Coordinates of C-alpha atoms and ligand atoms in Angstrom, one line a residue:
X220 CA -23.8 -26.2 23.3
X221 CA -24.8 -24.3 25.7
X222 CA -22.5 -21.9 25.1
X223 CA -22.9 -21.3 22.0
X224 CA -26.3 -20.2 22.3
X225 CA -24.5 -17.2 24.2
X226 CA -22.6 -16.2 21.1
X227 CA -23.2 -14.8 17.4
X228 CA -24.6 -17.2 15.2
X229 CA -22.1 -19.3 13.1
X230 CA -22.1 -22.7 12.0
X231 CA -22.9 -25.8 14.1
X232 CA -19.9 -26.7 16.3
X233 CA -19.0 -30.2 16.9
X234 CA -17.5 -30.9 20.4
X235 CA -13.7 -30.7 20.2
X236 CA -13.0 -30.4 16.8
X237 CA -15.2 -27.0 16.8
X238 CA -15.9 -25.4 13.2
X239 CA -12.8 -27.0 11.5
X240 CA -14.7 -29.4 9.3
X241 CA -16.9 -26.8 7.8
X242 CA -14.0 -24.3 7.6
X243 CA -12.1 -26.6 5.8
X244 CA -15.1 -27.8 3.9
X245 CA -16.1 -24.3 2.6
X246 CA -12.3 -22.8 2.2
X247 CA -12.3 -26.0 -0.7
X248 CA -15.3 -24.9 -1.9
X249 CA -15.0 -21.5 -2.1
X250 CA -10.8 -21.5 -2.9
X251 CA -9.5 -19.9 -0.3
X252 CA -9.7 -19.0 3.5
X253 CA -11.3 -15.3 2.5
X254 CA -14.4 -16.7 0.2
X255 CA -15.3 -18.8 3.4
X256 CA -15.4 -16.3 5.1
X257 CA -17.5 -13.8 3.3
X258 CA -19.8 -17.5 2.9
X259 CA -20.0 -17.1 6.5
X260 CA -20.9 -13.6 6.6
X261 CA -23.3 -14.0 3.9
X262 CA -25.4 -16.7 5.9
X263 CA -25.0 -15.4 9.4
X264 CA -24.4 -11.8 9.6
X265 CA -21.5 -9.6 9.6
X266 CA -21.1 -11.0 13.1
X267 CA -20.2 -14.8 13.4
X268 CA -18.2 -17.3 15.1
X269 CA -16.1 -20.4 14.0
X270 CA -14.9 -22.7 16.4
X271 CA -11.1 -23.3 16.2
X272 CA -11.4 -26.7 18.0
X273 CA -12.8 -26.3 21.5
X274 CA -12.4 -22.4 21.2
X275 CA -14.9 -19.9 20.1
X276 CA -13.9 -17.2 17.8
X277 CA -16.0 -14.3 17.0
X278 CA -15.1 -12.4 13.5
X279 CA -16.4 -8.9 12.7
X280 CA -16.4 -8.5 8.8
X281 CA -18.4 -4.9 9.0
X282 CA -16.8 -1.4 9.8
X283 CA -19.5 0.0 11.9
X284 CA -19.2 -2.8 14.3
X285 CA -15.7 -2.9 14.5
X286 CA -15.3 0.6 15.1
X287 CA -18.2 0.5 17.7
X288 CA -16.0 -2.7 19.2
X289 CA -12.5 -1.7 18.9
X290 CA -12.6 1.8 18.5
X291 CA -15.4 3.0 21.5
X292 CA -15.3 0.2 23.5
X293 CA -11.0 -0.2 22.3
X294 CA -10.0 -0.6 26.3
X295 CA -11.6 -3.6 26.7
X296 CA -9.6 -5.2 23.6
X297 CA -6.4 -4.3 24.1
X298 CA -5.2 -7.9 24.8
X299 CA -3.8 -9.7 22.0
X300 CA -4.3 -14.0 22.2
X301 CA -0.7 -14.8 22.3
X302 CA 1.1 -18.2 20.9
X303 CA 2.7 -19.8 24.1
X304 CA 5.8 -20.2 22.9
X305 CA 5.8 -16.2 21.4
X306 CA 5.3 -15.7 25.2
X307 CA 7.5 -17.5 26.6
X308 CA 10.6 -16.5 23.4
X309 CA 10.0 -12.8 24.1
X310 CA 9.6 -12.6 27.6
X311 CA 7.3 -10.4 27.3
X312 CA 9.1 -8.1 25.5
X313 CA 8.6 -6.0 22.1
X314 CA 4.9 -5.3 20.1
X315 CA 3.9 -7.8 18.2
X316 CA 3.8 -10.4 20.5
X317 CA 3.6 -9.0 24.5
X318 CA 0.5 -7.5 26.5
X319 CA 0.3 -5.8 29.2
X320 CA 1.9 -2.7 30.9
X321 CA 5.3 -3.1 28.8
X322 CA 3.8 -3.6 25.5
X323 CA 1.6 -0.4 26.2
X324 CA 4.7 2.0 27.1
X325 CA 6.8 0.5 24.0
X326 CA 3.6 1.3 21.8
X327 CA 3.1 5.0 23.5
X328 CA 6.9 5.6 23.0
X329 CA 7.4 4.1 19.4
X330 CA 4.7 6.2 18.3
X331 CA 5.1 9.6 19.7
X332 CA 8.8 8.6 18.2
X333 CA 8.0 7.6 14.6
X334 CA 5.3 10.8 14.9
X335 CA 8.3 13.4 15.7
X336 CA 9.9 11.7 12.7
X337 CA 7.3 12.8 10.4
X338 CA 6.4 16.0 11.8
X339 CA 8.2 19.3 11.6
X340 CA 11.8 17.5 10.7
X341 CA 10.1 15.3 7.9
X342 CA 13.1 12.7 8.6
X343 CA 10.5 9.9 7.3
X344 CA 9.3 11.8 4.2
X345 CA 13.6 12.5 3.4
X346 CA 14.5 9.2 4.0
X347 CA 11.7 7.2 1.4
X348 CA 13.0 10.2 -1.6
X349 CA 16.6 9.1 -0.7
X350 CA 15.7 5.6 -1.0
X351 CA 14.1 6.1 -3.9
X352 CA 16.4 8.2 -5.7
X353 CA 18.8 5.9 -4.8
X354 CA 17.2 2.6 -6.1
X355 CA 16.7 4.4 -8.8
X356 CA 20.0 5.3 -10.1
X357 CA 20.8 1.5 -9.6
X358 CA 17.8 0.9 -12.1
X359 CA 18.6 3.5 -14.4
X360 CA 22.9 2.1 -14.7
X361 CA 21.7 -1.3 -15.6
X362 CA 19.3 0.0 -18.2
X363 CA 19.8 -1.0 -21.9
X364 CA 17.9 2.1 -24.0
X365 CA 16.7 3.1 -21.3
X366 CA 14.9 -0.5 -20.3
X367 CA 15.8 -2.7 -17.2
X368 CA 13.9 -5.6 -16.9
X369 CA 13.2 -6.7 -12.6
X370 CA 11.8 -9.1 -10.3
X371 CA 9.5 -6.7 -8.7
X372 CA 8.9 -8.5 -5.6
X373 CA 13.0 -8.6 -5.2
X374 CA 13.4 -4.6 -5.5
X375 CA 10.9 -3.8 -3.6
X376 CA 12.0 -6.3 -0.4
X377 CA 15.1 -4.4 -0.2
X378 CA 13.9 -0.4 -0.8
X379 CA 11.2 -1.3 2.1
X380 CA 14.3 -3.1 4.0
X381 CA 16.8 -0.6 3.1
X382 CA 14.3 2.7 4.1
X383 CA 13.2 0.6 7.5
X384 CA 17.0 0.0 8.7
X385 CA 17.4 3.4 8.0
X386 CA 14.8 5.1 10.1
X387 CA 15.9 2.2 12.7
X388 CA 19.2 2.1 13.2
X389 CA 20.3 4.9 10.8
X390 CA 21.9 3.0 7.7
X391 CA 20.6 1.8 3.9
X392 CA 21.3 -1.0 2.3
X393 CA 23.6 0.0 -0.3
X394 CA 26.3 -2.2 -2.2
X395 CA 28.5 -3.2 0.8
X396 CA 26.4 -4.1 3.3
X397 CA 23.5 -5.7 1.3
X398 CA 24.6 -8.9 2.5
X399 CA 23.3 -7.7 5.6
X400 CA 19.8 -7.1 4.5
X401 CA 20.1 -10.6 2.7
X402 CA 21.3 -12.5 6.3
X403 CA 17.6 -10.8 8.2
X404 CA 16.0 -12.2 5.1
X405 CA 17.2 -15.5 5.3
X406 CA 16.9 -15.2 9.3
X407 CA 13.1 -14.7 8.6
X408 CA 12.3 -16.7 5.9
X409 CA 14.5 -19.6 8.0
X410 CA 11.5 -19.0 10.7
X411 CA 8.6 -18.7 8.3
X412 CA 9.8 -22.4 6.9
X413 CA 9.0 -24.6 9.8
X414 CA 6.8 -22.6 11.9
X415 CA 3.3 -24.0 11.3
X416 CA -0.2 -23.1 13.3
X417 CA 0.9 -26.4 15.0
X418 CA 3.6 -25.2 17.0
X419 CA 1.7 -21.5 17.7
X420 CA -1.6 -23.3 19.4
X421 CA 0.4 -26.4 21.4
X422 CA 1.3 -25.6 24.9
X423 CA 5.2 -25.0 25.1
X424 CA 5.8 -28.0 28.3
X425 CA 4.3 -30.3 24.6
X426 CA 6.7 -28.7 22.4
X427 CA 9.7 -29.0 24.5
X428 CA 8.7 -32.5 25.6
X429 CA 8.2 -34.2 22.6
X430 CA 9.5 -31.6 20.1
X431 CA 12.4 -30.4 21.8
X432 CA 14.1 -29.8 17.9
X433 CA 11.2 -27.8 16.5
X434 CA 10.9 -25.2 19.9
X435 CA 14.7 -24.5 20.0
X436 CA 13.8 -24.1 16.4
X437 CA 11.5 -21.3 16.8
X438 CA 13.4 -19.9 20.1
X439 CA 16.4 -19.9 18.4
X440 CA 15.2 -18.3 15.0
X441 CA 13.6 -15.6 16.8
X442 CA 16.6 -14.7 19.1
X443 CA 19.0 -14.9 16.0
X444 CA 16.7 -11.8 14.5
X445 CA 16.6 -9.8 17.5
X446 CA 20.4 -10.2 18.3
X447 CA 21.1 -9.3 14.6
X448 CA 18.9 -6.4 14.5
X449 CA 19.7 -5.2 17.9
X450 CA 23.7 -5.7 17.3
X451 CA 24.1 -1.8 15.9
X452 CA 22.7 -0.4 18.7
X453 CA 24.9 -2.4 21.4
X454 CA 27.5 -0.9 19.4
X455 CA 26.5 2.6 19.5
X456 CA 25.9 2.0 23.6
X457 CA 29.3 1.5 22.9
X458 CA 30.4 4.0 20.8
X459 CA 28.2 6.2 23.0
X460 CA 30.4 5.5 26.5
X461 CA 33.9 6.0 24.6
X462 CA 32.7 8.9 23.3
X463 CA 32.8 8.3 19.7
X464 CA 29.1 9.1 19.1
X465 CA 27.0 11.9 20.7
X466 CA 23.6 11.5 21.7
X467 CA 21.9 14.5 20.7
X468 CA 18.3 14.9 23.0
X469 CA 17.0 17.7 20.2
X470 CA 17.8 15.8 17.3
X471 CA 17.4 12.2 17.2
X472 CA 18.5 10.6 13.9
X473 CA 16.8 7.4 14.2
X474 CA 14.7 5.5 16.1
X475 CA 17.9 3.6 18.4
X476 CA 19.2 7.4 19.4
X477 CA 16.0 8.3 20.6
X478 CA 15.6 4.9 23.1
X479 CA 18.9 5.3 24.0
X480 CA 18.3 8.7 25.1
X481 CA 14.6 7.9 26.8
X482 CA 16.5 5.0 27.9
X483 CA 19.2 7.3 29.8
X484 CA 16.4 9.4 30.9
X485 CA 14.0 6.6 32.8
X486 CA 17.1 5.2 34.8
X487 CA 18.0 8.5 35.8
X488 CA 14.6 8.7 37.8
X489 CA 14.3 5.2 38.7
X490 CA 11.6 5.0 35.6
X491 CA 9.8 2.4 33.8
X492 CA 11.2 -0.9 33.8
X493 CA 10.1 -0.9 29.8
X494 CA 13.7 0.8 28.6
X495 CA 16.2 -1.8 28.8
X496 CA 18.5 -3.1 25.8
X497 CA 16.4 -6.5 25.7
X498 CA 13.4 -4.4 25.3
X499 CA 14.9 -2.8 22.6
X500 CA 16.3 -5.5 20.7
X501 CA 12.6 -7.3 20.7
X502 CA 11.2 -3.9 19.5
X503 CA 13.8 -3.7 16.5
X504 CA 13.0 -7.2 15.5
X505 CA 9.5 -6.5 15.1
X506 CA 9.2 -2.8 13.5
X507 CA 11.8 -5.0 11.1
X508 CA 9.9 -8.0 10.8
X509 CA 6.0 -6.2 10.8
X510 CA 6.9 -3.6 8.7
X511 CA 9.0 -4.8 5.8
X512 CA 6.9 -8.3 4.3
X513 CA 3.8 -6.4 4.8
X514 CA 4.8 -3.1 2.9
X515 CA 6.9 -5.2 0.1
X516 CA 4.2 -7.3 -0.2
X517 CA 1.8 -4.5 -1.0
X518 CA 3.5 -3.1 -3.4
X519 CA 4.4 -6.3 -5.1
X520 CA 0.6 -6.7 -5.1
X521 CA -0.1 -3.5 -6.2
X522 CA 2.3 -3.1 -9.1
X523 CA 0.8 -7.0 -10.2
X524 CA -2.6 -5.5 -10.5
X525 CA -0.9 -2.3 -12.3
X526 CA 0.4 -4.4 -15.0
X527 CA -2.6 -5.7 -15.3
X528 CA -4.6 -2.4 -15.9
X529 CA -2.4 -0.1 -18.0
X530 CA -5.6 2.6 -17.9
X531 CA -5.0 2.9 -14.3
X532 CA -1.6 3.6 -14.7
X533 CA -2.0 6.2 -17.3
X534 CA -4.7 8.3 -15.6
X535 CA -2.6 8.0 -12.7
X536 CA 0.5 9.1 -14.7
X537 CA -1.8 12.1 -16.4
X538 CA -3.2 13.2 -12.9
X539 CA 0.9 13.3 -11.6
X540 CA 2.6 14.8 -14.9
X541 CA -0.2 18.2 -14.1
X542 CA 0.2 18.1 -10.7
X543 CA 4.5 17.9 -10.7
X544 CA 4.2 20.5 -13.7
X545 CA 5.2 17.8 -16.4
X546 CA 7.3 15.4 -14.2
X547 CA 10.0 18.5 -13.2
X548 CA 10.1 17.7 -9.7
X549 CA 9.4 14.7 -7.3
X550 CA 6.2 14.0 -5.6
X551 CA 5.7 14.5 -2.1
X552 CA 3.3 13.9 0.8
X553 CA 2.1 17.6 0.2
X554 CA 1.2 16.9 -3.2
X555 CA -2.0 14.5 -1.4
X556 CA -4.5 16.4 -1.6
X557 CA -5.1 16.8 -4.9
X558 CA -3.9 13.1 -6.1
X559 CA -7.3 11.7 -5.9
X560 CA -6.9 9.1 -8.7
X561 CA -3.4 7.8 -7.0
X562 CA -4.8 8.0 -3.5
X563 CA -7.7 5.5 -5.2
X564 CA -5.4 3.1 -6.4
X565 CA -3.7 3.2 -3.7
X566 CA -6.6 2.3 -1.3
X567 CA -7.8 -0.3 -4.1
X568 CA -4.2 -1.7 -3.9
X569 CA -4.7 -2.3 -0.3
X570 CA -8.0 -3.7 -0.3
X571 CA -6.9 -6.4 -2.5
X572 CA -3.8 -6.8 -1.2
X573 CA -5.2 -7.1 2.6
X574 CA -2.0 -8.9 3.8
X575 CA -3.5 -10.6 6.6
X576 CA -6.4 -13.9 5.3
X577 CA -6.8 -14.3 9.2
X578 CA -6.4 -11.4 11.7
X579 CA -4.4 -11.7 15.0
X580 CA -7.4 -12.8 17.6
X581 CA -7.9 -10.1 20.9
X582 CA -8.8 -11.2 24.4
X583 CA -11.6 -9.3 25.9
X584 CA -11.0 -8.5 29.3
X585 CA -14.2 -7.7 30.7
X586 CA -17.7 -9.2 30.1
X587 CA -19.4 -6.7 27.0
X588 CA -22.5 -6.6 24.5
X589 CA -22.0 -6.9 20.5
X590 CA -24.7 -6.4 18.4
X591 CA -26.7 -7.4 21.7
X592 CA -24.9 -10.7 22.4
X593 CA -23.6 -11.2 25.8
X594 CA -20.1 -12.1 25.9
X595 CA -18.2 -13.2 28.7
X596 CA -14.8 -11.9 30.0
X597 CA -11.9 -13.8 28.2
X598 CA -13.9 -14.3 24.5
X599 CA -11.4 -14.0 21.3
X600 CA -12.9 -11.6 18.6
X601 CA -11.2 -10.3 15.7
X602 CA -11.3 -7.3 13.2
X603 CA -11.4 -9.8 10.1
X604 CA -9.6 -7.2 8.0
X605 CA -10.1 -9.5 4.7
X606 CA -13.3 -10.6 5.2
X607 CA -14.6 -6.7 5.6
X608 CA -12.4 -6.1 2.1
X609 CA -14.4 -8.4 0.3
X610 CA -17.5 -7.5 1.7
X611 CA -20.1 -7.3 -1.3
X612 CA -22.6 -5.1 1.0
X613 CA -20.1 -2.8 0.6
X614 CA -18.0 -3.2 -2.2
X615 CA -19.8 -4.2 -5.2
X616 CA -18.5 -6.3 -7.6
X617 CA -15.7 -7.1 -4.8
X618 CA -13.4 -8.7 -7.3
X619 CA -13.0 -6.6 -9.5
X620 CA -10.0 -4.0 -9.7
X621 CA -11.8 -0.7 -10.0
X622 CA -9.9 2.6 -8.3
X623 CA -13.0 4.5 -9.8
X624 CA -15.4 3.3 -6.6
X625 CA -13.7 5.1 -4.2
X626 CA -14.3 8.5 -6.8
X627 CA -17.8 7.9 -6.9
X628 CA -17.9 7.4 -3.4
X629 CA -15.4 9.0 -1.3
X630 CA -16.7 7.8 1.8
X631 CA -16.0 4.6 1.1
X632 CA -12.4 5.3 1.4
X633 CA -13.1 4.6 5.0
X634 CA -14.4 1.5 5.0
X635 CA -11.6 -0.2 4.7
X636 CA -8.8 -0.6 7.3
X637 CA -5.8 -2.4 5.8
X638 CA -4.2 -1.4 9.2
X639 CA -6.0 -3.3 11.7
X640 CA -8.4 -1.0 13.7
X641 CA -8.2 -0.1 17.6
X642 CA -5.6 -0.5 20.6
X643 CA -3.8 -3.1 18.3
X644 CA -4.1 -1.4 15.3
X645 CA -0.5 -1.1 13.1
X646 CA 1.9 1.2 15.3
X647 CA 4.0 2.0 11.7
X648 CA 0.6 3.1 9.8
X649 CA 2.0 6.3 9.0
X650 CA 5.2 5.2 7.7
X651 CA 3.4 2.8 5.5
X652 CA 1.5 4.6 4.0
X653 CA 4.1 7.6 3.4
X654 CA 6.2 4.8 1.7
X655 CA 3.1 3.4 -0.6
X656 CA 2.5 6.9 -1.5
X657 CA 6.3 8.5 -2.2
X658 CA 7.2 4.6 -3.5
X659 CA 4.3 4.1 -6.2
X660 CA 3.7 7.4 -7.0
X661 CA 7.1 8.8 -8.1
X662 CA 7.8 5.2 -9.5
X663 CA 5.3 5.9 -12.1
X664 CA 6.4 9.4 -12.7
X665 CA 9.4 8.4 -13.7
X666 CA 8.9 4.8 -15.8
X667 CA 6.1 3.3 -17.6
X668 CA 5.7 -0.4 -16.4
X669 CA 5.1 -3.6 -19.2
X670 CA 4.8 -6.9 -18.0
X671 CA 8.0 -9.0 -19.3
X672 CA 7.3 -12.4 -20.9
X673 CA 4.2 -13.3 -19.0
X674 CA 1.3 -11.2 -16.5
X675 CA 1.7 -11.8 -13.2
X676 CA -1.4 -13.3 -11.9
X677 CA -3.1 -11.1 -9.6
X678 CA -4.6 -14.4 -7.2
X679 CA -3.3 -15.3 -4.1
X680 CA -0.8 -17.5 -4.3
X681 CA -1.7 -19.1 -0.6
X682 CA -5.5 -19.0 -0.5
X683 CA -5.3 -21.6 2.4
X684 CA -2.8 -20.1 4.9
X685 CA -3.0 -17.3 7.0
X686 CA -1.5 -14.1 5.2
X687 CA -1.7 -13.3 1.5
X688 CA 1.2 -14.2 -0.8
X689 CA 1.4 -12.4 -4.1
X690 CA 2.6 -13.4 -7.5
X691 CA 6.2 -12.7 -7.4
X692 CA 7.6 -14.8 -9.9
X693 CA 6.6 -12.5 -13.0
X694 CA 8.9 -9.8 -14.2
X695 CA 8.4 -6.3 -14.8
X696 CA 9.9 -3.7 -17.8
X697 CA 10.8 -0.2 -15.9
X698 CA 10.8 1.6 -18.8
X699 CA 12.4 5.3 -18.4
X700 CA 10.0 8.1 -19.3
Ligands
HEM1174 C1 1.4 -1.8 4.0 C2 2.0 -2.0 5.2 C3 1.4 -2.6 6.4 C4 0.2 -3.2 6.7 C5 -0.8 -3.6 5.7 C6 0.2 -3.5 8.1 C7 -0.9 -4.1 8.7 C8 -0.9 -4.4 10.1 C9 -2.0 -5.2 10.7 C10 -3.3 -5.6 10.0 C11 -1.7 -5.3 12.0 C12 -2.5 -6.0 13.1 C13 -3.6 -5.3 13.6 C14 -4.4 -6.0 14.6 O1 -3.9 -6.8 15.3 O2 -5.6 -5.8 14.5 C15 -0.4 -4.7 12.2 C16 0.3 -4.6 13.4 C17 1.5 -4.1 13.6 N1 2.3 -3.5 12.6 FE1 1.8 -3.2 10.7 N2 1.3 -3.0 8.7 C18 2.1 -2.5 7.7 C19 3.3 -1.8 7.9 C20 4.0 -1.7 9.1 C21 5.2 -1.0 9.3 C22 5.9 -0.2 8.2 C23 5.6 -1.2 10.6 C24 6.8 -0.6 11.4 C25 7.9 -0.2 10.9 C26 4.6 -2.0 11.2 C27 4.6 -2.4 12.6 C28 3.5 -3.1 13.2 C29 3.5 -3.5 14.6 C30 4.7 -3.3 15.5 C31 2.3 -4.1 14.8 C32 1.8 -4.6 16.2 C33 1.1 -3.5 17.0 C34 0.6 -3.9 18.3 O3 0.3 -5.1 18.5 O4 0.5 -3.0 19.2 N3 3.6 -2.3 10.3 N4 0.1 -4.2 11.0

């Protein structure tokens, strides 16, 4: 009690079991994870904290704050509250789940790499068209007068997969080796099936003691993606030393030959410990595993809600027909500057589809002031990306699918952060959001969408879990314009 007359103001904690009872009790109430939340925010401020058990955990729902937190203050955030047995699986290797100074210099280097891939060479922005062009021709040979009928959700899992292993390890998913893409699926989903916020908060001694099954499990399941994922680029180390393939230092052709080559580098010099081929298996696995639900899932969200609202999809088709000169070439990422109405939805999209119901929690590593509360070294805060996305002091009416607020208010634009915010923010942003953009833009040059037999629901399909799951068992008309 004491100390939580230290912190933000949030609901009264009862010892041990913390917040959980009123969590619970308003998630019911409210349906879902998210409305609690923002029932939080409402009574205490865009500052709170819940009590998960015995541990205080202070949510910021507003983007001043969070900017003023994570952005000027970032260094002191930089620590991300990691799952024991996440620690003790990775070794401390790879992005999502490692702190310190190896998770820094895999973050510096993936970004400066995925950077050079955008700029000057384009490599991203080439790689998305092909994929889409691609996909496309697949759509357009099963069509029946001009019509093919899809699971949404299923297409877009493999172009994000397909246009990910590409700029990874330098290869699409195309007829032969989809098989591939389905094995990482199943190696995921196989994870996602028994992995429960039991085993991420028990101490991993418990887990092997008296759940020996469930933690060889999760060890297991996580190795099984990393060995999969990192399996072409032990073969080009290969291929590499025989000779067979040339590592060219100007012209890296995906993200593997330009480790391997930073990799040759550093143990040249005797230089950082971070370059190893461990270290870059555990990076593979998670670009793979952050970067394809999340982006799938967006667009599966996205395109629910476009269904939904054909007058969205035809001023969006209007504003692209003038701006391609009548659909006679593709869209690209030069075209964004005068898309407003598509770079609307697009933002819309996200805020609705804010992946994440529950933000990863960050460690503070020094003792700092928020909003004039004291807080001690060591307290867990979070960005609470969906709470801040259904924030009715800023967006009115938050509910509702309306593109048209961020055209009367273009500031608002940047009130939302869809990618986390800060030291931990998403490292494959850009690629992202050059795949929303190149993805649902020339998609709707190209088709008009209908929904097939029933409208997918635009809810979320787990309100009480920790990331948002979309319709996807509705089907969708591609109709060939
Ligand atoms: C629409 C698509 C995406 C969304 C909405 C998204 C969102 C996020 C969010 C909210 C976080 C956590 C931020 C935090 O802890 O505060 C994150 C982290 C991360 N994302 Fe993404 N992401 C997307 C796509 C991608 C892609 C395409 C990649 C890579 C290919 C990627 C790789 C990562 C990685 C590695 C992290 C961990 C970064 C770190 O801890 O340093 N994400 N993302």
């Amino acid at each position: 009690y004491q100390k939580s007359r230290k912190l933000p103001p949030g609901p009264i904690a009862f010892p041990l079991i913390g917040n959980i009872p009123q969590l619970v009790y308003q998630a019911w109430r409210n349906k879902g994870i998210v409305p609690a939340f923002e029932h939080f925010r409402k009574t205490y401020g865009n500052v709170f904290t819940i009590w998960m058990g015995p541990f205080p955990h202070i949510s910021i729902a507003d983007y001043e704050t969070n900017h003023e937190v994570f952005v000027k203050n970032g260094n002191r955030y930089k620590q991300r509250f990691l799952a024991p047995i996440f620690e003790e699986c990775n070794e401390g290797h790879g992005l999502v789940f490692a702190n310190g100074e190896i998770w820094a210099e895999m973050r510096r280097f993936t970004m400066l790499t995925f950077r050079n891939m955008g700029v000057g060479r384009d490599i991203m922005q080439e790689r998305v068209l092909e994929e889409i062009d691609a996909r496309c021709d697949e759509l357009d040979a099963t069509a029946v007068n001009g019509q093919t009928v899809i699971q949404h959700s299923e297409f877009f899992e493999l172009m994000v997969g397909s246009m990910i292993n590409s700029l990874l390890v330098g290869k699409r998913f195309e007829a032969h080796n989809q098989p591939e893409f389905f094995h990482i699926r199943h190696l995921l989903d196989k994870l996602n099936e028994f992995f429960t916020i039991f085993d991420m908060i028990v101490p991993v001694w418990f887990l092997k003691k008296f759940f020996p099954k469930r933690y060889e499990a999760t060890r297991d399941g996580m190795n099984a993606i990393a060995d999969y994922v990192g399996k072409v680029a032990e073969q080009r180390v290969k291929d590499v030393k025989s000779g067979k393939y040339i590592l060219d230092e100007e012209n890296p052709k995906d993200f593997v030959d330009a480790f391997l080559i930073k990799m040759e580098q550093e143990n040249k010099n005797g230089g950082h410990p971070a370059y190893t081929m461990k270290s870059l298996k555990f990076v593979l696995s998670d670009l793979w595993s952050a970067g394809h639900d999340t982006t799938a899932t967006t667009l599966t969200s996205g395109f629910n809600q476009l269904v939904n609202h054909p007058e969205v999809v035809r001023k969006i088709r209007n504003e692209l027909m003038r701006i391609t000169d009548n659909g006679s070439r593709r869209l690209t990422l030069q075209d964004r500057t005068e898309t407003h109405y598509l770079n609307a939805t697009i933002a819309e999209i996200q805020r609705h589809a804010s992946i994440l119901n529950v933000n990863f929690w960050k460690v503070s590593d020094s003792p700092t002031t928020i909003n004039g509360y004291q807080l001690d070294s060591g307290e867990i805060l979070t960005a609470q990306v969906s709470a801040i996305h259904v924030n009715e002091d800023i967006f009115k009416d938050a509910g509702k699918f309306d593109p048209e607020r961020f055209i009367e208010n273009e500031k608002l634009i940047h009130q939302i952060i869809p990618f986390g915010i800060g030291k931990r923010s998403c490292v494959g942003e850009n690629i992202a959001r050059t795949n929303l953009y190149l993805m649902l833009g020339n998609l709707l040059l190209r088709y008009d969408i209908q929904p097939h037999e029933k409208l997918p629901s635009t809810a979320d399909q787990l309100p009480f879990s920790s990331a948002k799951i979309p319709d996807k068992s509705a089907k969708i008309q591609f109709i060939k314009l």
